[in-house]
CSV table of C-alpha atoms and ligand atoms in Angstrom, one decimal:
chain,number,residue,atom,x,y,z
L,224,MET,CA,16.8,-25.3,26.2
L,225,VAL,CA,20.5,-25.3,25.1
L,226,THR,CA,22.6,-22.8,26.9
L,227,PRO,CA,26.4,-22.2,26.4
L,228,TYR,CA,27.0,-23.6,29.9
L,229,GLY,CA,25.0,-26.7,29.2
L,230,ILE,CA,26.8,-27.3,25.9
L,231,LEU,CA,30.2,-26.8,27.4
L,232,ASN,CA,29.3,-29.1,30.3
L,233,ARG,CA,28.3,-31.9,27.9
L,234,MET,CA,31.5,-31.4,25.9
L,235,ARG,CA,33.6,-31.6,29.0
L,236,ARG,CA,31.9,-34.9,29.9
L,237,GLY,CA,32.8,-36.2,26.4
L,238,ARG,CA,29.3,-36.2,24.9
L,239,THR,CA,28.7,-35.8,21.2
L,240,LEU,CA,26.9,-32.6,20.4
L,241,THR,CA,23.5,-32.7,18.7
L,242,ARG,CA,22.9,-30.7,15.5
L,243,ASP,CA,20.9,-28.1,17.5
L,244,GLU,CA,23.8,-27.7,19.9
L,245,VAL,CA,26.4,-27.2,17.2
L,246,TRP,CA,24.2,-24.7,15.4
L,247,SER,CA,23.6,-22.7,18.6
L,248,VAL,CA,27.3,-22.4,19.2
L,249,VAL,CA,27.7,-20.9,15.7
L,250,ALA,CA,24.7,-18.7,16.0
L,251,GLY,CA,26.2,-17.4,19.3
L,252,ALA,CA,29.4,-16.6,17.5
L,253,ALA,CA,27.6,-14.8,14.8
L,254,ASP,CA,25.1,-12.8,16.9
L,255,GLY,CA,27.5,-12.1,19.9
L,256,SER,CA,25.4,-14.0,22.4
L,257,TRP,CA,28.3,-16.4,23.2
L,258,THR,CA,31.1,-14.5,24.9
L,259,ASP,CA,34.8,-14.8,23.9
L,260,VAL,CA,35.3,-16.9,27.1
L,261,GLN,CA,32.6,-19.4,26.1
L,262,LEU,CA,33.7,-19.7,22.5
L,263,GLY,CA,37.3,-20.1,23.6
L,264,ALA,CA,36.2,-23.0,25.9
L,265,PHE,CA,34.3,-24.5,23.0
L,266,LEU,CA,37.3,-24.2,20.7
L,267,MET,CA,39.7,-25.8,23.2
L,268,ALA,CA,37.3,-28.6,23.9
L,269,ALA,CA,36.9,-29.2,20.1
L,270,ALA,CA,40.6,-29.1,19.6
L,271,MET,CA,41.3,-31.5,22.4
L,272,ARG,CA,38.6,-34.1,22.0
L,273,GLY,CA,38.0,-33.6,18.3
L,274,LEU,CA,34.7,-33.3,16.5
L,275,ASP,CA,33.2,-36.3,14.8
L,276,PRO,CA,32.2,-36.2,11.1
L,277,ASP,CA,28.6,-35.3,11.9
L,278,GLU,CA,29.6,-32.5,14.3
L,279,THR,CA,32.1,-31.3,11.7
L,280,ARG,CA,29.5,-31.3,9.0
L,281,GLU,CA,27.0,-29.3,11.2
L,282,LEU,CA,29.7,-26.8,12.2
L,283,THR,CA,30.5,-26.3,8.5
L,284,LEU,CA,26.9,-25.9,7.5
L,285,ALA,CA,26.1,-23.6,10.4
L,286,MET,CA,29.0,-21.3,9.6
L,287,LEU,CA,28.0,-21.4,5.9
L,288,GLU,CA,24.5,-20.3,6.8
L,289,SER,CA,25.8,-17.5,9.1
L,290,GLY,CA,26.5,-15.5,5.9
L,291,ASP,CA,25.8,-14.9,2.2
L,292,ARG,CA,25.5,-17.8,-0.1
L,293,TRP,CA,26.4,-17.1,-3.8
L,294,ALA,CA,25.2,-20.5,-5.2
L,295,LEU,CA,27.0,-19.7,-8.4
L,296,ALA,CA,26.6,-23.1,-10.1
L,297,ALA,CA,22.8,-22.9,-9.6
L,298,GLU,CA,22.7,-19.9,-11.8
L,299,PHE,CA,25.7,-20.2,-14.1
L,300,GLY,CA,25.9,-24.0,-14.6
L,301,PRO,CA,28.8,-26.4,-14.0
L,302,LEU,CA,31.9,-24.8,-12.5
L,303,VAL,CA,34.7,-25.9,-10.3
L,304,ASP,CA,36.4,-24.2,-7.3
L,305,LYS,CA,40.0,-24.8,-6.3
L,306,HIS,CA,41.7,-24.4,-2.9
L,307,SER,CA,45.2,-24.7,-1.8
L,308,THR,CA,46.2,-25.2,1.9
L,309,GLY,CA,49.1,-22.8,1.3
L,310,GLY,CA,52.5,-23.1,-0.1
L,311,VAL,CA,55.8,-21.4,-0.9
L,312,GLY,CA,56.5,-20.4,-4.5
L,313,ASP,CA,53.1,-21.9,-5.3
L,314,THR,CA,51.6,-20.4,-8.5
L,315,VAL,CA,49.2,-23.3,-9.1
L,316,SER,CA,46.0,-21.2,-8.6
L,317,LEU,CA,47.3,-18.5,-10.9
L,318,ILE,CA,47.8,-21.1,-13.6
L,319,VAL,CA,45.0,-23.6,-13.1
L,320,LEU,CA,42.1,-21.3,-13.5
L,321,PRO,CA,43.2,-19.9,-16.9
L,322,VAL,CA,44.1,-23.3,-18.1
L,323,LEU,CA,40.8,-24.8,-17.1
L,324,ALA,CA,38.9,-21.9,-18.6
L,325,ALA,CA,40.8,-22.2,-21.9
L,326,CYS,CA,39.9,-26.0,-21.8
L,327,GLY,CA,36.2,-25.1,-21.5
L,328,VAL,CA,35.9,-25.9,-17.8
L,329,SER,CA,34.6,-22.9,-15.9
L,330,ALA,CA,36.3,-22.1,-12.6
L,331,ALA,CA,35.9,-19.6,-9.8
L,332,LYS,CA,37.6,-19.0,-6.5
L,333,LEU,CA,37.5,-16.5,-3.7
L,334,THR,CA,41.1,-16.2,-2.6
L,335,GLY,CA,42.9,-15.3,0.5
L,336,ARG,CA,45.8,-13.3,1.9
L,337,SER,CA,49.2,-14.6,2.8
L,338,LEU,CA,49.1,-16.5,6.1
L,339,GLY,CA,52.2,-17.2,8.1
L,340,HIS,CA,54.9,-18.7,5.9
L,341,SER,CA,52.6,-19.3,2.9
L,342,GLY,CA,51.8,-16.8,0.2
L,343,GLY,CA,48.3,-15.7,-0.7
L,344,THR,CA,47.0,-15.6,-4.3
L,345,ALA,CA,45.2,-12.3,-3.5
L,346,ASP,CA,48.4,-10.6,-2.5
L,347,LYS,CA,50.2,-11.9,-5.6
L,348,LEU,CA,47.5,-10.7,-8.0
L,349,GLU,CA,47.5,-7.2,-6.3
L,350,SER,CA,51.1,-6.8,-7.6
L,351,ILE,CA,49.5,-6.3,-11.0
L,352,PRO,CA,49.3,-2.5,-11.4
L,353,GLY,CA,45.7,-1.4,-11.2
L,354,VAL,CA,44.0,-4.7,-10.4
L,355,ARG,CA,41.1,-4.6,-8.0
L,356,LEU,CA,40.0,-7.9,-6.5
L,357,ASP,CA,36.8,-6.9,-4.8
L,358,LEU,CA,34.2,-9.3,-6.0
L,359,ASP,CA,30.5,-9.7,-5.4
L,360,ARG,CA,28.1,-12.3,-6.7
L,361,ALA,CA,27.1,-10.3,-9.7
L,362,GLY,CA,30.7,-9.6,-10.6
L,363,ALA,CA,31.6,-13.3,-10.3
L,364,LEU,CA,28.7,-14.3,-12.6
L,365,ASP,CA,29.8,-11.5,-15.1
L,366,LEU,CA,33.4,-12.7,-15.2
L,367,LEU,CA,32.3,-16.3,-15.6
L,368,ASP,CA,30.1,-15.4,-18.5
L,369,ARG,CA,32.8,-13.4,-20.3
L,370,PHE,CA,35.9,-15.5,-19.6
L,371,GLY,CA,34.9,-18.7,-17.9
L,372,MET,CA,36.9,-17.8,-14.8
L,373,ALA,CA,36.5,-15.5,-11.8
L,374,ILE,CA,39.0,-14.8,-9.0
L,375,GLY,CA,38.5,-12.3,-6.2
L,376,ILE,CA,38.2,-11.4,-2.6
L,377,ALA,CA,34.7,-11.7,-1.3
L,378,THR,CA,32.9,-8.4,-0.5
L,379,GLY,CA,30.1,-8.6,2.0
L,380,GLY,CA,29.3,-11.2,4.5
L,381,ILE,CA,30.6,-14.7,3.7
L,382,ALA,CA,30.7,-16.9,6.8
L,383,PRO,CA,30.9,-14.1,9.5
L,384,ALA,CA,30.9,-16.8,12.2
L,385,ASP,CA,34.1,-18.1,10.9
L,386,ARG,CA,35.7,-14.7,11.0
L,387,ARG,CA,35.0,-14.4,14.7
L,388,LEU,CA,36.0,-18.0,15.5
L,389,TYR,CA,39.1,-17.8,13.5
L,390,GLY,CA,40.3,-14.7,15.4
L,391,LEU,CA,39.6,-16.6,18.7
L,392,ARG,CA,41.4,-19.7,17.4
L,393,ASP,CA,44.5,-17.5,16.8
L,394,ARG,CA,44.4,-16.4,20.4
L,395,THR,CA,43.7,-19.8,22.0
L,396,SER,CA,46.2,-22.0,20.2
L,397,THR,CA,43.4,-23.9,18.4
L,398,VAL,CA,44.2,-23.0,14.8
L,399,SER,CA,45.7,-26.4,14.0
L,400,SER,CA,42.6,-28.5,15.0
L,401,ILE,CA,41.6,-30.5,11.9
L,402,PRO,CA,37.8,-30.3,12.3
L,403,LEU,CA,38.1,-26.5,13.0
L,404,VAL,CA,40.3,-26.0,9.9
L,405,VAL,CA,37.9,-28.1,7.8
L,406,GLY,CA,34.9,-26.2,9.0
L,407,SER,CA,36.6,-22.9,8.4
L,408,ILE,CA,37.9,-23.6,4.9
L,409,LEU,CA,34.7,-25.4,3.8
L,410,SER,CA,32.2,-22.9,5.1
L,411,LYS,CA,33.8,-20.2,2.9
L,412,LYS,CA,34.2,-22.6,-0.1
L,413,LEU,CA,30.6,-23.8,0.0
L,414,ALA,CA,29.4,-20.2,0.1
L,415,LEU,CA,30.6,-19.7,-3.5
L,416,GLY,CA,28.5,-22.7,-4.5
L,417,ALA,CA,30.6,-24.4,-7.2
L,418,SER,CA,29.6,-27.8,-8.6
L,419,GLY,CA,32.8,-29.4,-7.2
L,420,ILE,CA,35.9,-28.4,-5.3
L,421,VAL,CA,39.5,-29.6,-5.8
L,422,PHE,CA,41.8,-29.2,-2.9
L,423,ASP,CA,45.6,-29.0,-3.3
L,424,VAL,CA,46.8,-30.1,0.0
L,425,LYS,CA,50.5,-29.4,0.6
L,426,THR,CA,52.6,-32.0,2.3
L,427,GLY,CA,56.0,-31.7,3.9
L,428,ASN,CA,57.8,-29.1,6.0
L,429,GLY,CA,56.3,-26.2,4.0
L,430,GLY,CA,52.8,-27.5,4.3
L,431,PHE,CA,50.0,-26.4,6.7
L,432,PHE,CA,50.9,-29.5,8.8
L,433,PRO,CA,54.5,-30.6,8.7
L,434,ASP,CA,53.3,-34.0,9.8
L,435,VAL,CA,52.3,-36.4,7.0
L,436,GLU,CA,49.5,-38.2,8.9
L,437,ASP,CA,47.9,-34.9,9.9
L,438,THR,CA,48.1,-33.8,6.3
L,439,ARG,CA,46.4,-37.0,5.0
L,440,SER,CA,43.8,-36.6,7.6
L,441,LEU,CA,43.1,-33.0,6.6
L,442,ALA,CA,42.9,-34.0,3.0
L,443,SER,CA,40.5,-36.8,3.5
L,444,SER,CA,38.4,-34.8,5.9
L,445,LEU,CA,38.1,-31.9,3.5
L,446,VAL,CA,36.9,-34.2,0.8
L,447,SER,CA,34.5,-36.3,2.9
L,448,ILE,CA,32.9,-33.3,4.8
L,449,SER,CA,32.5,-31.4,1.5
L,450,ALA,CA,30.7,-34.4,0.0
L,451,ALA,CA,28.6,-34.7,3.2
L,452,CYS,CA,27.6,-31.1,2.8
L,453,GLY,CA,26.4,-31.8,-0.7
L,454,THR,CA,29.4,-30.7,-2.9
L,455,PRO,CA,31.6,-33.4,-4.5
L,456,ALA,CA,35.3,-32.8,-4.0
L,457,ASP,CA,38.7,-34.4,-4.7
L,458,CYS,CA,42.2,-33.6,-3.6
L,459,VAL,CA,45.8,-33.6,-4.8
L,460,LEU,CA,48.6,-34.1,-2.3
L,461,SER,CA,51.5,-32.1,-3.6
L,462,ASP,CA,55.0,-31.8,-2.1
L,463,MET,CA,56.0,-28.7,-0.2
L,464,ASN,CA,59.4,-29.9,1.1
L,465,GLN,CA,60.9,-27.3,-1.3
L,466,PRO,CA,59.5,-24.2,-3.0
L,467,LEU,CA,57.3,-25.4,-5.8
L,468,GLY,CA,58.3,-23.1,-8.7
L,469,ARG,CA,61.4,-21.2,-9.5
L,470,TRP,CA,60.3,-18.0,-7.8
L,471,VAL,CA,59.0,-16.9,-4.4
L,472,GLY,CA,57.5,-13.5,-4.6
L,473,HIS,CA,54.4,-11.5,-5.5
L,474,ALA,CA,55.1,-9.8,-8.9
L,475,ALA,CA,57.7,-12.5,-9.5
L,476,GLU,CA,55.1,-15.3,-9.1
L,477,VAL,CA,52.7,-13.6,-11.4
L,478,ARG,CA,55.5,-13.3,-14.0
L,479,GLU,CA,56.3,-17.0,-13.4
L,480,ALA,CA,52.7,-17.9,-14.1
L,481,LEU,CA,52.7,-15.8,-17.3
L,482,ASP,CA,55.9,-17.5,-18.4
L,483,PHE,CA,54.5,-21.0,-17.5
L,484,LEU,CA,51.5,-20.1,-19.7
L,485,ALA,CA,53.8,-19.1,-22.5
L,486,GLY,CA,55.4,-22.6,-22.4
L,487,ASP,CA,58.3,-21.9,-20.1
L,488,GLY,CA,57.2,-23.9,-17.1
L,489,ASP,CA,59.0,-25.8,-14.4
L,490,PRO,CA,58.3,-29.6,-14.8
L,491,ARG,CA,57.4,-30.1,-11.1
L,492,LEU,CA,55.0,-27.2,-11.3
L,493,PHE,CA,53.5,-28.7,-14.5
L,494,GLU,CA,52.9,-32.0,-12.7
L,495,VAL,CA,50.9,-30.4,-9.9
L,496,VAL,CA,49.0,-28.2,-12.4
L,497,ALA,CA,48.1,-31.2,-14.5
L,498,ALA,CA,46.9,-33.3,-11.5
L,499,VAL,CA,44.7,-30.4,-10.2
L,500,CYS,CA,43.3,-29.8,-13.7
L,501,ARG,CA,42.5,-33.5,-14.3
L,502,LYS,CA,40.7,-33.9,-11.0
L,503,ALA,CA,38.9,-30.5,-11.2
L,504,SER,CA,37.6,-31.4,-14.7
L,505,ARG,CA,36.4,-34.8,-13.6
L,506,LEU,CA,34.3,-33.2,-10.9
L,507,VAL,CA,32.2,-31.6,-13.7
L,508,GLY,CA,32.2,-34.6,-16.0
L,509,ALA,CA,34.9,-33.2,-18.3
L,510,ALA,CA,38.4,-34.6,-19.1
L,511,THR,CA,41.5,-32.4,-19.2
L,512,ALA,CA,44.5,-34.4,-20.1
L,513,GLN,CA,48.2,-33.4,-20.3
L,514,LYS,CA,47.8,-32.9,-24.1
L,515,ASP,CA,44.9,-30.5,-23.6
L,516,ILE,CA,46.9,-28.4,-21.2
L,517,GLU,CA,49.8,-28.4,-23.6
L,518,ALA,CA,47.5,-27.3,-26.4
L,519,VAL,CA,46.0,-24.3,-24.6
L,520,ILE,CA,49.5,-23.3,-23.7
L,521,ALA,CA,50.8,-23.7,-27.2
L,522,THR,CA,48.0,-21.6,-28.7
L,523,GLY,CA,48.4,-18.9,-26.1
L,524,ALA,CA,44.7,-19.3,-25.1
L,525,ALA,CA,45.4,-20.0,-21.4
L,526,ARG,CA,47.8,-17.0,-21.1
L,527,GLN,CA,45.2,-14.8,-22.8
L,528,LYS,CA,42.6,-15.9,-20.2
L,529,LEU,CA,44.8,-14.6,-17.4
L,530,ILE,CA,45.4,-11.3,-19.3
L,531,ASP,CA,41.7,-10.9,-20.2
L,532,TRP,CA,40.8,-11.5,-16.5
L,533,ALA,CA,43.4,-9.0,-15.3
L,534,ASP,CA,42.3,-6.4,-17.8
L,535,ALA,CA,38.7,-6.8,-16.7
L,536,GLN,CA,39.8,-6.3,-13.1
L,537,GLY,CA,41.4,-2.9,-14.0
L,538,ALA,CA,45.0,-3.8,-14.8
L,539,GLU,CA,46.8,-0.9,-16.4
L,540,PRO,CA,47.8,-1.2,-20.0
L,541,GLY,CA,51.2,-2.9,-20.4
L,542,TRP,CA,51.0,-4.5,-17.0
L,543,THR,CA,52.7,-7.7,-18.1
L,544,ASP,CA,55.9,-5.7,-18.5
L,545,ALA,CA,55.6,-3.9,-15.2
L,546,LEU,CA,56.1,-6.9,-12.9
L,547,ASP,CA,59.4,-5.6,-11.5
L,548,LEU,CA,62.0,-7.1,-9.2
L,549,ALA,CA,63.5,-5.0,-6.3
L,550,PRO,CA,66.9,-3.6,-7.3
L,551,VAL,CA,69.3,-4.9,-4.7
L,552,GLU,CA,70.5,-8.5,-5.3
L,553,ALA,CA,72.4,-11.0,-3.3
L,554,VAL,CA,73.4,-14.5,-4.1
L,555,VAL,CA,73.2,-17.7,-2.1
L,556,THR,CA,76.0,-20.0,-3.1
L,557,ALA,CA,76.7,-23.6,-2.1
L,558,ALA,CA,79.1,-23.8,0.9
L,559,GLY,CA,80.3,-27.2,-0.3
L,560,SER,CA,79.9,-29.8,-3.0
L,561,GLY,CA,77.4,-32.7,-2.7
L,562,PHE,CA,73.7,-33.1,-3.1
L,563,LEU,CA,70.8,-31.0,-2.1
L,564,GLU,CA,69.7,-33.1,0.8
L,565,ALA,CA,67.1,-31.0,2.6
L,566,VAL,CA,65.4,-27.6,2.5
L,567,ASP,CA,63.5,-25.9,5.3
L,568,CYS,CA,60.8,-24.6,3.1
L,569,ARG,CA,58.8,-23.2,6.0
L,570,ARG,CA,61.9,-21.2,7.1
L,571,ILE,CA,62.2,-19.8,3.5
L,572,GLY,CA,58.6,-18.9,3.5
L,573,ASN,CA,58.8,-17.1,6.9
L,574,ALA,CA,62.0,-15.3,5.9
L,575,PHE,CA,60.4,-14.1,2.7
L,576,ALA,CA,57.2,-13.0,4.5
L,577,ASP,CA,59.4,-10.8,6.8
L,578,ALA,CA,61.4,-9.5,3.9
L,579,CYS,CA,58.4,-8.4,1.8
L,580,ARG,CA,57.0,-6.4,4.8
L,581,PRO,CA,60.0,-4.2,5.6
L,582,ASP,CA,58.1,-2.0,8.0
L,583,ARG,CA,56.5,-5.1,9.7
L,584,ASN,CA,53.0,-3.9,8.8
L,585,PRO,CA,51.1,-7.1,7.9
L,586,ASN,CA,48.9,-5.1,5.5
L,587,ARG,CA,51.7,-3.5,3.4
L,588,ILE,CA,53.6,-5.7,1.1
L,589,ASP,CA,56.5,-4.8,-1.2
L,590,HIS,CA,55.5,-6.7,-4.2
L,591,ALA,CA,58.9,-6.4,-5.9
L,592,VAL,CA,60.8,-8.3,-3.1
L,593,ALA,CA,61.5,-11.8,-4.5
L,594,LEU,CA,63.6,-14.9,-4.3
L,595,ARG,CA,64.8,-16.8,-7.3
L,596,TYR,CA,65.1,-20.4,-6.2
L,597,ASP,CA,66.3,-22.7,-8.9
L,598,VAL,CA,67.7,-25.9,-7.4
L,599,ARG,CA,65.9,-29.1,-6.6
L,600,LEU,CA,66.2,-31.7,-3.8
L,601,GLY,CA,68.5,-34.5,-4.9
L,602,GLN,CA,70.4,-32.3,-7.4
L,603,LYS,CA,74.2,-32.4,-7.5
L,604,VAL,CA,75.8,-29.1,-6.6
L,605,GLU,CA,79.3,-27.8,-6.6
L,606,ARG,CA,80.9,-25.6,-4.0
L,607,GLY,CA,80.4,-21.9,-5.0
L,608,GLN,CA,77.4,-22.7,-7.3
L,609,GLU,CA,74.5,-20.2,-7.2
L,610,LEU,CA,71.6,-21.8,-5.4
L,611,ALA,CA,69.3,-18.8,-5.0
L,612,ARG,CA,69.2,-15.1,-5.5
L,613,VAL,CA,67.3,-12.5,-3.4
L,614,TYR,CA,65.9,-9.2,-4.7
L,615,VAL,CA,65.2,-6.6,-2.0
L,616,ARG,CA,65.3,-2.8,-1.5
L,617,ARG,CA,68.1,-2.8,1.1
L,618,ASP,CA,69.9,-5.0,3.6
L,619,PRO,CA,69.9,-8.2,1.4
L,620,GLU,CA,71.9,-10.0,4.0
L,621,ARG,CA,69.0,-10.8,6.3
L,622,LEU,CA,67.0,-12.7,3.7
L,623,ARG,CA,70.1,-14.1,2.0
L,624,SER,CA,71.5,-15.6,5.2
L,625,GLU,CA,68.1,-17.1,6.2
L,626,VAL,CA,67.8,-18.8,2.8
L,627,ALA,CA,71.4,-20.0,3.0
L,628,ALA,CA,70.7,-21.5,6.4
L,629,ALA,CA,67.6,-23.3,5.2
L,630,ILE,CA,69.5,-25.3,2.6
L,631,VAL,CA,71.4,-28.5,3.5
L,632,ILE,CA,74.0,-29.9,1.2
L,633,GLY,CA,75.0,-33.5,2.0
L,634,GLU,CA,74.1,-37.0,1.0
L,635,ARG,CA,72.3,-38.0,-2.2
L,636,ILE,CA,68.6,-38.5,-1.5
L,637,LYS,CA,65.6,-39.7,-3.6
L,638,ALA,CA,63.8,-36.5,-4.4
L,639,PRO,CA,60.1,-36.5,-3.2
L,640,PRO,CA,57.7,-36.7,-6.2
L,641,ALA,CA,55.8,-33.5,-6.9
L,642,VAL,CA,52.4,-35.3,-6.5
L,643,ALA,CA,51.9,-38.0,-4.0
L,644,GLU,CA,49.5,-40.9,-4.7
T,708,URA,N1,42.5,-21.2,6.2
T,708,URA,C1,41.3,-21.0,6.7
T,708,URA,O1,40.5,-20.3,6.1
T,708,URA,N2,40.9,-21.5,7.9
T,708,URA,C2,41.8,-22.3,8.6
T,708,URA,O2,41.4,-22.7,9.7
T,708,URA,C3,43.0,-22.5,8.1
T,708,URA,C4,43.4,-22.0,6.9
T,709,CA,CA1,48.8,-2.9,-6.8
């Protein structure tokens, strides 16, 4: 009989866990029969010795089975899911789903809250007045039928074992273990049940892992374990050594997405959007080329998808004109002349995350706080030139000075490509 003590003892001695052992850990997390102490020991052992691909697959499948499975593709037909490991000024999800839907590739995703320095699509979408993101399986199928796209926050019980384990990882310094990250992300993705998943894995100092080897390892593990669990996947490695778009914010990023879909898009953002759309489409046997994306933007079809989706989720009439910026502005200017040599993207993300929660309540976000960030690595700048502009309610100096301190002007550098091969 497998007991917590027996499993932990085998892990301590470096043995590989059997399928039954991994499943009993996860069952214990879900039903409470494993204590926090025992689960904490499991997590630390997993973080220190790693989990092999079979153990990681079983961890993922067991966490998936701990909760509801929507199996959307089984009922609806081919559809793709899209996941980002979290970025700064990253509107890719807000753009990709409407573009794909307008190109005839159905797409659905359950989205998350902001985490640490990275923004969450759910928080951004909630800046749309009236929008409600609660989504259940029937609601997702209904949105897919009507618009070819669904985005929401899962109601009910998707991967409850992950919820408990994630909370314990946070308290035991085991959040950054790659197999634990993979199991956590994938168990929730697989619960939706898309035909294929495309991962946008962010590289660089604003990515989940600042280290490039860790990032590549995360990307390849997400793809291979997803496939091992029965869902084809692909990934894009996109640069997060600087904010991706021209804005960091909630309402501001929704507005940036609308502007992008109206044809006014940043070229680096376009590259990432195109790469994600291409790979997502391929997973369901479709082809979405740059010209297809340009076409659904030119006709307004993609922008209309986002508007139709928001209207269906309760957005108030006229919402596209109600994505306001906070009224107090302050400007970050170049302290000297030279080239934009480096940006601490994580520092900008953290400073923004603090600034948009003025009362430090993690659950209350001021959607109007924003940062306009319009310079790019490698660009020539002159002393006194505007580099960024903050929009807050009061005390702009805190955010302004953090952003200023994150920007290094110096030598000419070769700017990192938006999408790595
Ligand atoms: N997001 C998740 O859902 N889980 C992780 O472990 C990390 C990021
Ligand atoms: Ca709102």
